[in-house]
PDB file of C-alpha atoms in Angstrom:
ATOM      1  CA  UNK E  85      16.696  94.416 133.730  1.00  0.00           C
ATOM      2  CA  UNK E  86      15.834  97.677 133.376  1.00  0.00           C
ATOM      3  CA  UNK E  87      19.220  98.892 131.149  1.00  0.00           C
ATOM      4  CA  UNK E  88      18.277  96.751 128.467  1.00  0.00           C
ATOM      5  CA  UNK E  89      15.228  98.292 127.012  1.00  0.00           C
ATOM      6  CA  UNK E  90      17.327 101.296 126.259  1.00  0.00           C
ATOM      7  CA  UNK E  91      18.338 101.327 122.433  1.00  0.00           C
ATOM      8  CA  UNK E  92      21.945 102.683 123.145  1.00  0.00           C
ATOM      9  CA  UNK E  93      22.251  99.158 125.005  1.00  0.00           C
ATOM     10  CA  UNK E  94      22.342  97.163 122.028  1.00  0.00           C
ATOM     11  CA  UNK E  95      24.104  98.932 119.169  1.00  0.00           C
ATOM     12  CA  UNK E  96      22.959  97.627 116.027  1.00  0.00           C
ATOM     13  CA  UNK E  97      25.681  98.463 112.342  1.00  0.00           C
ATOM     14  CA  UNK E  98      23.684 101.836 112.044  1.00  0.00           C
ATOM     15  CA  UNK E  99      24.601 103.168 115.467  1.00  0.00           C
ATOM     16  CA  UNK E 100      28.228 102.188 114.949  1.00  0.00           C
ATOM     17  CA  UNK E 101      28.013 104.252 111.270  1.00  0.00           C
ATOM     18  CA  UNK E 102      26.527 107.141 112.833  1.00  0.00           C
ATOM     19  CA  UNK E 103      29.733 107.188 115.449  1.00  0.00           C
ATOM     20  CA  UNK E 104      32.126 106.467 112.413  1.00  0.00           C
ATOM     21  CA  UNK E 105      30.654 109.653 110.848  1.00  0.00           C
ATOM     22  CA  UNK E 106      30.362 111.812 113.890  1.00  0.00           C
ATOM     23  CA  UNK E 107      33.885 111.468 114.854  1.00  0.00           C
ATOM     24  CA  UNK E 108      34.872 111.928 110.844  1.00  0.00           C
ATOM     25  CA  UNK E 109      32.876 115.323 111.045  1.00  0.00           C
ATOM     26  CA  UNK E 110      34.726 116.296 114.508  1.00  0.00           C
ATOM     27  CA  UNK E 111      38.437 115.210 112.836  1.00  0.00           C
ATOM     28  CA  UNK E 112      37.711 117.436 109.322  1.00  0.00           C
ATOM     29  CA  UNK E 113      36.401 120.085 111.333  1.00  0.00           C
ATOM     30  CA  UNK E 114      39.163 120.396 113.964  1.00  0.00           C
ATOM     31  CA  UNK E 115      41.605 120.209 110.578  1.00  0.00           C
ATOM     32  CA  UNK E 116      40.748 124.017 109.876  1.00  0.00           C
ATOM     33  CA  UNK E 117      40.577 125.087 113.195  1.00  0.00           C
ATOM     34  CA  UNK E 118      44.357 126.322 113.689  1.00  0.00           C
ATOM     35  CA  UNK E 119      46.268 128.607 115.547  1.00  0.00           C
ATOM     36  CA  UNK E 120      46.498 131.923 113.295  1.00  0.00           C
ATOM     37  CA  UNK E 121      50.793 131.042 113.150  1.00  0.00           C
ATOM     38  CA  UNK E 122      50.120 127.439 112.426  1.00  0.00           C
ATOM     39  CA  UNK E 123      52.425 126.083 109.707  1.00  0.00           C
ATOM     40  CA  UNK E 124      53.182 122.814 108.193  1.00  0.00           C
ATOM     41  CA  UNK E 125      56.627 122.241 108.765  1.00  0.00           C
ATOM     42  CA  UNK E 126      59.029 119.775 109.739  1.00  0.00           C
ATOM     43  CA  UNK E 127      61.351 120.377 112.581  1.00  0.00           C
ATOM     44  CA  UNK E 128      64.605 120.483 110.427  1.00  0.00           C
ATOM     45  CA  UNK E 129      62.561 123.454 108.626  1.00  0.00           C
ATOM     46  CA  UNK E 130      61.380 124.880 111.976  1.00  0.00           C
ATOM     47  CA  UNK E 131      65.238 124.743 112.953  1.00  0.00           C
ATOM     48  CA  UNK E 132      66.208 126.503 109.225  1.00  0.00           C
ATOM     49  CA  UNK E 133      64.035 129.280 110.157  1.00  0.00           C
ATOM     50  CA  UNK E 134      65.838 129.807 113.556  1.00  0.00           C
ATOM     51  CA  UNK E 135      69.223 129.854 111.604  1.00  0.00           C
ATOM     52  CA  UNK E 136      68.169 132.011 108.549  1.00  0.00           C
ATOM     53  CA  UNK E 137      71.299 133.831 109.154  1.00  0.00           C
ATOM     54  CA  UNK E 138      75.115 132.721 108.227  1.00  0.00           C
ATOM     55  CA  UNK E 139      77.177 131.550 111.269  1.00  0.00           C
ATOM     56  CA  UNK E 140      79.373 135.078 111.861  1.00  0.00           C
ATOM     57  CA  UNK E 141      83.077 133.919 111.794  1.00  0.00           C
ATOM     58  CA  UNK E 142      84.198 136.864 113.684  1.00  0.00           C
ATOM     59  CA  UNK E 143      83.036 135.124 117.080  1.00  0.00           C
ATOM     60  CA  UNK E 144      84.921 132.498 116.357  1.00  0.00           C
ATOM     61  CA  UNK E 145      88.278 131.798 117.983  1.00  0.00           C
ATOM     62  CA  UNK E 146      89.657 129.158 114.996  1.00  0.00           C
ATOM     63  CA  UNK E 147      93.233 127.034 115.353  1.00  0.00           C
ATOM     64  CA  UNK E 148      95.469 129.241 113.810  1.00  0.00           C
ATOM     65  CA  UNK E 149      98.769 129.783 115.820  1.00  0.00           C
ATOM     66  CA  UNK E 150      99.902 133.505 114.840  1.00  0.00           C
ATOM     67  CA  UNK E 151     102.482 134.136 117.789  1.00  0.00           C
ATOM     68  CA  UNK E 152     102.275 138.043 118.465  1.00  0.00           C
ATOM     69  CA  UNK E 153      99.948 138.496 115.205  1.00  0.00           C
ATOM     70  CA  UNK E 154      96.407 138.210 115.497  1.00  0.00           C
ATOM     71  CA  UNK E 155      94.297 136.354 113.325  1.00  0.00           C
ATOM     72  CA  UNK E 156      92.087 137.500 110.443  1.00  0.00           C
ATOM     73  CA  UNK E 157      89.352 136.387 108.280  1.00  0.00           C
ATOM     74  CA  UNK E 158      90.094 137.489 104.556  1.00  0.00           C
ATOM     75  CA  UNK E 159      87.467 135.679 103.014  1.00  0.00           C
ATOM     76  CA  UNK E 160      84.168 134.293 103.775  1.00  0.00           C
ATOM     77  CA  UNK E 161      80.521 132.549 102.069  1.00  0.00           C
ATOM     78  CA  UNK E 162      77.872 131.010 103.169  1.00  0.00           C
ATOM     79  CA  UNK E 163      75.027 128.838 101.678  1.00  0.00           C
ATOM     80  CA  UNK E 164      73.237 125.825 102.261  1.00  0.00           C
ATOM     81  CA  UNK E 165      76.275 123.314 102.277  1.00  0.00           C
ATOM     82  CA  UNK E 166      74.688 120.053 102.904  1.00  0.00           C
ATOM     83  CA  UNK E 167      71.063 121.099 102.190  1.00  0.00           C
ATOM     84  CA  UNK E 168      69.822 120.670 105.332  1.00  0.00           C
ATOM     85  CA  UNK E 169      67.867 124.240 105.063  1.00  0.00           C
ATOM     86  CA  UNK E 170      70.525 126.104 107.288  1.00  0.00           C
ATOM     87  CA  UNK E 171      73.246 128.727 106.060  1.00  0.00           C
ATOM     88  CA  UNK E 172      76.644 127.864 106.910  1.00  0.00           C
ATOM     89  CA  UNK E 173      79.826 129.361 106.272  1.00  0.00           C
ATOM     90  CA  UNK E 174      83.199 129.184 104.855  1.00  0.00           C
ATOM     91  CA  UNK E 175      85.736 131.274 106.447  1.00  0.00           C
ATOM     92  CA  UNK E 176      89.531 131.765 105.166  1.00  0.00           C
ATOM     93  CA  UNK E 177      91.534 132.684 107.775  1.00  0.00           C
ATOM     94  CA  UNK E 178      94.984 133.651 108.444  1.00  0.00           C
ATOM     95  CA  UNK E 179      97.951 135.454 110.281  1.00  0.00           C
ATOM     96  CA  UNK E 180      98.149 139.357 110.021  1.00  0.00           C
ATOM     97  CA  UNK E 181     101.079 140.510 108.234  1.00  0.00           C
ATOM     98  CA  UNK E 182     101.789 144.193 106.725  1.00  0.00           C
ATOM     99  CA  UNK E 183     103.751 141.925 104.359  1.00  0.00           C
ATOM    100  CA  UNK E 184     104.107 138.683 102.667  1.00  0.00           C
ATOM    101  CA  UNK E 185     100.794 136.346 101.852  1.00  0.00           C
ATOM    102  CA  UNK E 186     101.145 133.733 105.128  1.00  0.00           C
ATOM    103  CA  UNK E 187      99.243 130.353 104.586  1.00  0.00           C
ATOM    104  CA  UNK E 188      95.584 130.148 104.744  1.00  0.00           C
ATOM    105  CA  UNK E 189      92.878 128.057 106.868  1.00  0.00           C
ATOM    106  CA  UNK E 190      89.785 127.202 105.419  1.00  0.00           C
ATOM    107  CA  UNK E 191      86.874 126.138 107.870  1.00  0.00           C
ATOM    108  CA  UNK E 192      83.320 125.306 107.874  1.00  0.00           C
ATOM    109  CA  UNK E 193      80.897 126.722 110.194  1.00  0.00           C
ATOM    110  CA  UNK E 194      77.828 125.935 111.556  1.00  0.00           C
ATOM    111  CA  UNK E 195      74.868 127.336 114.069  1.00  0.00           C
ATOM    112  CA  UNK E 196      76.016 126.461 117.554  1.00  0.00           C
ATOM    113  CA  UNK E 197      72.745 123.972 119.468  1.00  0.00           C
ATOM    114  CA  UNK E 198      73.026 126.956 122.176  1.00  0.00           C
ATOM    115  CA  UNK E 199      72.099 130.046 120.925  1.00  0.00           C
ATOM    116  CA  UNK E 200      74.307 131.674 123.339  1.00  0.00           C
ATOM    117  CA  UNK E 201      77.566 130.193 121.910  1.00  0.00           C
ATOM    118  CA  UNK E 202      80.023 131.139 119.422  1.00  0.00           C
ATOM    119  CA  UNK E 203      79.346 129.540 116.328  1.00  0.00           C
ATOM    120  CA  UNK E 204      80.797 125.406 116.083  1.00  0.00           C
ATOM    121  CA  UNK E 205      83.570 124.707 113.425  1.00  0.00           C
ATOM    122  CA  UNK E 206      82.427 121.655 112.250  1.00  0.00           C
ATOM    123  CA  UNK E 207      85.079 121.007 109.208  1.00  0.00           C
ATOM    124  CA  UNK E 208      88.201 122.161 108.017  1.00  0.00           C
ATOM    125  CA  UNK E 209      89.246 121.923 104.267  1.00  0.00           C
ATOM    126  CA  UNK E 210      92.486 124.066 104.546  1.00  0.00           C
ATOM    127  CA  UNK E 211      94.733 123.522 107.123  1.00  0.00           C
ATOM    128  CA  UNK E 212      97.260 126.151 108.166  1.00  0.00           C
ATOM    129  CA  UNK E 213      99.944 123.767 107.825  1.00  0.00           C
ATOM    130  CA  UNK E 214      99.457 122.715 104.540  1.00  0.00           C
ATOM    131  CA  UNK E 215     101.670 126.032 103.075  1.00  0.00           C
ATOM    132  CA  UNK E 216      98.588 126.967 100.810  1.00  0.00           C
ATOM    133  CA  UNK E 217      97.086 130.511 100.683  1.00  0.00           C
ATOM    134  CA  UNK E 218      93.388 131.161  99.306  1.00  0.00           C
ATOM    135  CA  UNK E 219      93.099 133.212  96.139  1.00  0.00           C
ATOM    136  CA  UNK E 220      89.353 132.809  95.853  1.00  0.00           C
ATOM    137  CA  UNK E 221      86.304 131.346  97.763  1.00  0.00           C
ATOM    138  CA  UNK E 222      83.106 130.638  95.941  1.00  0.00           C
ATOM    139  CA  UNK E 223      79.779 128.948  97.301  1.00  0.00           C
ATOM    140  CA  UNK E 224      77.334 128.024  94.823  1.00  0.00           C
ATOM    141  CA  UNK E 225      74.336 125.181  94.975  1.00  0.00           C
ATOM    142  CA  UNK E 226      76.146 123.443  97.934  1.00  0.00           C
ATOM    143  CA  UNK E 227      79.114 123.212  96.204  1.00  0.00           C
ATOM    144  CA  UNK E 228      82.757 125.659  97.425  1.00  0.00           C
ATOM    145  CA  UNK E 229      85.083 126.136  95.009  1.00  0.00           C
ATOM    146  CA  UNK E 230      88.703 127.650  95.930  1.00  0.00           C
ATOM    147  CA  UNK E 231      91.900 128.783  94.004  1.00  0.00           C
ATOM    148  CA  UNK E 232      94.542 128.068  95.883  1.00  0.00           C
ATOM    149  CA  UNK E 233      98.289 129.335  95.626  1.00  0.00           C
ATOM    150  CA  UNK E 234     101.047 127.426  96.900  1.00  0.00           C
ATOM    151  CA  UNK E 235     105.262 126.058  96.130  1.00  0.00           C
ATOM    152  CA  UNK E 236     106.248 123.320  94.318  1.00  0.00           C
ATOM    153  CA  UNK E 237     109.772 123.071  96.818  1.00  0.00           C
ATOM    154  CA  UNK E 238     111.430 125.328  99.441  1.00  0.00           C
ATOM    155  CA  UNK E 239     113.231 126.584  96.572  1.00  0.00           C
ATOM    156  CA  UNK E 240     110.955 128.601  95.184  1.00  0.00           C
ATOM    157  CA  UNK E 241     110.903 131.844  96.258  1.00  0.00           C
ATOM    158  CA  UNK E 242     107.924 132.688  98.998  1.00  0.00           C
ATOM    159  CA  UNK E 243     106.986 136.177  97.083  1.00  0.00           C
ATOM    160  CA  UNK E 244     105.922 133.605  93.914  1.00  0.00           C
ATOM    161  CA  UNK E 245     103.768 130.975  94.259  1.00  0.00           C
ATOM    162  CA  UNK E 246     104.420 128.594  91.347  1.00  0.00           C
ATOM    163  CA  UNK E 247     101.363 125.805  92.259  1.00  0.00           C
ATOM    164  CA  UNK E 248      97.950 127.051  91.492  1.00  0.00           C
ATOM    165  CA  UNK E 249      95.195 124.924  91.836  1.00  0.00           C
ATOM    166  CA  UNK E 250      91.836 125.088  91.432  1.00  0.00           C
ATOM    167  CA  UNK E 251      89.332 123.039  93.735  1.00  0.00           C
ATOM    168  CA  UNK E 252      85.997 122.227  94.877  1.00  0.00           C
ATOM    169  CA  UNK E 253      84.209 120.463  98.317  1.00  0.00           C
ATOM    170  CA  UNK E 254      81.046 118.931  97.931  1.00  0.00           C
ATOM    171  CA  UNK E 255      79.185 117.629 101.078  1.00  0.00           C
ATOM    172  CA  UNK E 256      78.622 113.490 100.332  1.00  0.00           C
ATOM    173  CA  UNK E 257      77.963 110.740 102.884  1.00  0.00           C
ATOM    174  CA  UNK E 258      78.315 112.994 105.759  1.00  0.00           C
ATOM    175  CA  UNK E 259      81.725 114.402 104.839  1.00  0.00           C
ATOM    176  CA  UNK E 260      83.142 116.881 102.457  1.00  0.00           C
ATOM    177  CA  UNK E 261      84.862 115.509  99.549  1.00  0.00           C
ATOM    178  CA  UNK E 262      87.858 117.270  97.590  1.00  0.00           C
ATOM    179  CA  UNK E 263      87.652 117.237  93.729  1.00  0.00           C
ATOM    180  CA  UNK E 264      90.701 118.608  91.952  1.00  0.00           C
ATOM    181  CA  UNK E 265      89.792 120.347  88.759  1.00  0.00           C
ATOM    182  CA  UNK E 266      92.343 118.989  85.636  1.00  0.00           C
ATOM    183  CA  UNK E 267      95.698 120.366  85.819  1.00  0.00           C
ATOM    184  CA  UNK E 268      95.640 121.846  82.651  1.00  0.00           C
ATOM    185  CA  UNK E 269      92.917 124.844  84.632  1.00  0.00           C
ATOM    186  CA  UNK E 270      94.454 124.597  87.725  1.00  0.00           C
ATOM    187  CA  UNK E 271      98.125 124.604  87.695  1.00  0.00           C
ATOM    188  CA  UNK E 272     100.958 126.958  85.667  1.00  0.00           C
ATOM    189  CA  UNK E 273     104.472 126.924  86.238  1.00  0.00           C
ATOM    190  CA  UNK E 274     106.596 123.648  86.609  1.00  0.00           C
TER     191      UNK E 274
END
């Protein structure tokens, strides 16, 4: 046959290191060849950058029943809650009133998967209905700490908070979890 005298017919160990090599050279050399925005990230990263801004509470429409009064954020931070590399943030929110100190919401928000859309509430550590209102809202190295106000009984008058506690959320096995800080910081009166 006439294919066989050819020397690329019968590859010998040398022919198959000389390939080995050849495509090494091509691999390294393609390794510096990049687009001129090329960077090595992962797509969690890639999705931080997209949400290097804090999730703006004031397109949110959160589950606080006010009647005739309209709804306000008082308070709000935002950090890295559950260091995924995106900002999130804690809003305190509550009933208008010219008077009075009406109970707070506290709620967690995140960067909505359609950039269109209002940003998601994905937690809430203060509900409305638990009669507490919000003194002060802290976030520091994925941690929230709050000072929260509230009545020991209904016979305490509503102009004095007599409960004062002082707490903290930490994001753990997917959830936050609620540490009370020792009464003897967090609470005065009886």
């Amino acid at each position: 046959m006439a294919g066989q005298d050819l020397l690329h017919t019968q590859p010998r160990p040398m022919h198959w290191l000389a390939t080995a090599t050849a495509l090494s050279a091509v691999v390294a050399a393609a390794s510096f060849v990049q687009p001129p925005d090329a960077t090595a990230t992962t797509s969690r990263n890639a999705q931080a950058g997209r949400h290097s801004s804090a999730p703006d509470p004031g397109k949110v429409t959160f589950p606080v029943t006010c009647g005739p009064n309209r709804s306000e954020v008082v308070k709000k931070a935002s950090g890295d809650l559950d260091g995924d590399g995106t900002t999130e943030t804690v809003a305190v929110v509550r009933c208008h009133s010219d008077t009075g100190t009406p109970p707070s919401g506290v709620y967690v928000l995140a960067h909505p998967t359609d950039p269109q859309a209002a940003p998601r509430i994905v937690a809430t550590l203060v509900a409305p209905a638990q009669q507490l209102s919000v003194q002060s809202l802290v976030v520091k190295d994925e941690v929230i700490a709050a000072g929260l106000l509230g009545y020991s009984d209904l016979n305490v008058p509503r102009c004095c908070p007599d409960v004062h506690k002082s707490v903290k959320w930490q994001w753990r096995d997917g959830k936050f979890i609620q540490t009370e800080l020792p009464a003897a910081a967090g609470t005065k009166g009886a």
